[in-house]
C-alpha positions as MATLAB code, in Angstrom:
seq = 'XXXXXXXXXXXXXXXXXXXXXXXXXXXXXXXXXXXXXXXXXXXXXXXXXXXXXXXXXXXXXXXXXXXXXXXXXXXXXXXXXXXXXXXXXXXXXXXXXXXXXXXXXXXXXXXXXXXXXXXXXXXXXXXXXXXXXXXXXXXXXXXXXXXXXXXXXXXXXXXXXXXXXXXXXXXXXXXXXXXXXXXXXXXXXXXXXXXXXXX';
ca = [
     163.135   88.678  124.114;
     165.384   90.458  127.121;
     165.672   94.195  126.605;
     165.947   96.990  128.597;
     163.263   98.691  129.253;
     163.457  102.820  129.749;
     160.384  103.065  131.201;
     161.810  101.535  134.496;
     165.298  101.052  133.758;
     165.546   97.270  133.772;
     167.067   94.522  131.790;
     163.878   92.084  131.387;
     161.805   89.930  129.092;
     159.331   91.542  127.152;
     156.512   89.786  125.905;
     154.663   90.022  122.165;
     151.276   91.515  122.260;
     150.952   92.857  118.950;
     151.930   93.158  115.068;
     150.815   95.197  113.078;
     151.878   95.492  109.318;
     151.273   98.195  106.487;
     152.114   99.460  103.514;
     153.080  103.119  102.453;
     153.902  105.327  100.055;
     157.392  107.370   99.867;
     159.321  109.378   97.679;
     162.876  109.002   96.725;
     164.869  112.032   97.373;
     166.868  112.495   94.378;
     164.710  111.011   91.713;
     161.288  112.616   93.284;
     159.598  108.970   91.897;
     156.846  107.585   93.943;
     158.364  104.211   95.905;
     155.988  102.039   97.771;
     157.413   99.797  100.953;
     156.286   98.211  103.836;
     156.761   97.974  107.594;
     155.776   96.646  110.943;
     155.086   98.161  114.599;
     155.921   95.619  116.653;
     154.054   96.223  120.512;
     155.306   94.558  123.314;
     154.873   94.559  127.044;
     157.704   94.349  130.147;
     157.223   91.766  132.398;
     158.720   93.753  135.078;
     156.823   97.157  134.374;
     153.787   96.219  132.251;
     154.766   99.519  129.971;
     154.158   99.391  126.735;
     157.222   99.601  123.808;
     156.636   99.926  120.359;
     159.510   98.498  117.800;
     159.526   99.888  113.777;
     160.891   97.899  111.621;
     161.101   98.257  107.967;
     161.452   95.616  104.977;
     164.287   93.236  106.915;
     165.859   95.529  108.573;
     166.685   95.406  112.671;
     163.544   96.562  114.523;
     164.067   99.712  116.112;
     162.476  101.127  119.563;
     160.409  104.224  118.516;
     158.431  104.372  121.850;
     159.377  105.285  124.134;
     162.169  106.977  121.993;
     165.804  107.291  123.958;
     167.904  107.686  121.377;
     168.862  110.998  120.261;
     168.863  112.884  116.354;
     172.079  111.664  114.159;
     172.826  115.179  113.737;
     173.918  115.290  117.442;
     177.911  114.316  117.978;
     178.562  110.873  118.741;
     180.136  111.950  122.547;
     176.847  113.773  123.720;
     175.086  111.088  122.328;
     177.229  108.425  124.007;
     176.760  110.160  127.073;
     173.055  110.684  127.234;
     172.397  107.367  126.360;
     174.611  106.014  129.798;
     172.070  108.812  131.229;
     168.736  107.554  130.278;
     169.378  103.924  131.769;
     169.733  105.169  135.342;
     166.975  107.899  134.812;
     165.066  106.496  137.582;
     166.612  104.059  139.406;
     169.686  106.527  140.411;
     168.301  109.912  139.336;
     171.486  111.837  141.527;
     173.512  109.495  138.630;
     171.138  111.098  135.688;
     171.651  114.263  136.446;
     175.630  114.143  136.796;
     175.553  112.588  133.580;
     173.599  115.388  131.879;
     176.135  117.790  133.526;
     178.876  115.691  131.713;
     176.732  115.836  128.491;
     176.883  119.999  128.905;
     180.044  119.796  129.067;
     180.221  117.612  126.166;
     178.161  120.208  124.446;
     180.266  122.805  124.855;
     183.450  120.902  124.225;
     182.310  120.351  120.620;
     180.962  124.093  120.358;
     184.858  124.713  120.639;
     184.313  126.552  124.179;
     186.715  124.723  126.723;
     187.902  127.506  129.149;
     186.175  127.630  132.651;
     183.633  126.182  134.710;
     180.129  124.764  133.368;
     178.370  127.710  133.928;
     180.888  130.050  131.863;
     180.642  127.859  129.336;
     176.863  128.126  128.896;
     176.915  131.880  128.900;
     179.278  131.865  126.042;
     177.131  130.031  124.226;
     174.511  132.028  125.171;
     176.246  135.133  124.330;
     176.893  133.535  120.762;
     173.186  132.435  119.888;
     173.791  129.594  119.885;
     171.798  128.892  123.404;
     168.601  130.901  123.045;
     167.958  133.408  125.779;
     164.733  131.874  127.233;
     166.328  128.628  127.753;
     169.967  129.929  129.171;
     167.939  130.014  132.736;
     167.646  125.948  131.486;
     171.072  125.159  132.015;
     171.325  126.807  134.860;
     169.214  124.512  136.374;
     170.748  121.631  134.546;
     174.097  122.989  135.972;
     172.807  123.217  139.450;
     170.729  120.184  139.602;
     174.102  118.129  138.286;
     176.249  119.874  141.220;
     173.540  118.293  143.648;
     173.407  114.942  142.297;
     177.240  114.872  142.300;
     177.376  116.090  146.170;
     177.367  113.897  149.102;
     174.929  115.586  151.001;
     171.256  115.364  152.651;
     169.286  116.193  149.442;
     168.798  113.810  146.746;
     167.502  114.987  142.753;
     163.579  113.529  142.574;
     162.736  111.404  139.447;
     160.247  114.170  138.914;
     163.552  116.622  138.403;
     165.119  113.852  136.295;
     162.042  114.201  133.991;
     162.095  118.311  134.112;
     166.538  117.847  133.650;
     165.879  115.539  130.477;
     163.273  117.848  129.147;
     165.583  120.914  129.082;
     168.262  118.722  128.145;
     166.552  117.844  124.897;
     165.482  121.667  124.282;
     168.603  122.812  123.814;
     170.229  119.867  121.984;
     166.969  120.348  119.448;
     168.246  123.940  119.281;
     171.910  123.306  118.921;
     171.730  120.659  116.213;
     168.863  118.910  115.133;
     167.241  121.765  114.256;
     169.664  123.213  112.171;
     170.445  120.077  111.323;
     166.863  119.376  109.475;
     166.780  123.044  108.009;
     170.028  121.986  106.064;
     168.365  118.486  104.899;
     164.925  121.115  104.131;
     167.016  123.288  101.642;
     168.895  120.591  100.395;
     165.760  118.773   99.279;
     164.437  122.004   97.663;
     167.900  122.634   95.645;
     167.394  119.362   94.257;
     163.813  119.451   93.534;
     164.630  123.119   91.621;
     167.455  121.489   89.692;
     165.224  118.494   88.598;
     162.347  120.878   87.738;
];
């Protein structure tokens, strides 16, 4: 099959090397009853790369790529999401282009945190200020701030796919904080309200 591939950012074939099937056990959220299904991990190789990618796929369903994983939480808005996933394919073949994307996603960030007044770095400091940007990572986006500024500058000094890997890192910090986080505590209580009521 032709993919991409996010280990080096190509459109290529990737070859079959391995299935592997199993069988598990899960339980269904708002009966509690014990529900066994199967699924494979699918392993291939890129002929361009020689990474490896795993594909899950359960019952019939479309496989999905679960290493290495690009795609972001549903809990974060479709937007950011949109945005960091035009990021990730340019990662490292045009990291100036990754990191002016992740600016864009910041902004995108904010946007939906209802704080559209100012410049980036106002922006951040509000949601700083609010909580809803821990301290210890607010000196984060300041580096995701001024890493997109250079990327997005015409000048002598390019952003090194080993700051692409450091932007995405930070990047994903603080959208774990923002929503997925939250996000799974909500699911977490919700799954304990139901299990009390059924009890």
């Amino acid at each position: 099959m032709i993919r991409f591939c996010p280990h080096c950012c190509n459109r290529a074939k990737q070859e079959k090397i391995h299935e592997q099937n199993y069988e598990s056990v899960g339980w269904g959220v708002d009966d509690g009853e014990e529900d066994r299904y199967e699924g494979t991990y699918h392993i291939y190789k890129c002929t361009t790369c020689n990474e490896i990618l795993v594909y899950h796929q359960l019952f019939d369903f479309q496989p999905s790529l679960v290493f290495p994983n690009i795609d972001l939480d549903d809990s974060v808005p479709e937007r950011v999401a949109h945005i960091y996933s035009e990021a990730v394919r340019v990662k490292f073949i045009s990291p100036n282009s990754f990191a002016v994307q992740i600016r864009r996603a910041l902004e995108a960030i904010c946007l939906d945190r209802d704080v559209a007044e100012g410049v980036l770095a106002s922006k951040l400091k509000v949601l700083s200020d609010r909580g809803e940007i821990p301290s210890n990572l607010s000196g984060a986006t300041d580096i995701l701030r001024l890493v997109g500024n250079l990327g997005a500058h015409a000048d002598e000094i390019d952003v090194h796919p080993l700051q692409a890997m450091a932007i995405d890192d930070f990047f994903k910090a603080i959208v774990d904080y923002v929503y997925v986080s939250p996000a799974r505590i909500e699911r977490f209580n919700g799954m304990l309200q139901k299990h009390k009521s059924n009890a």
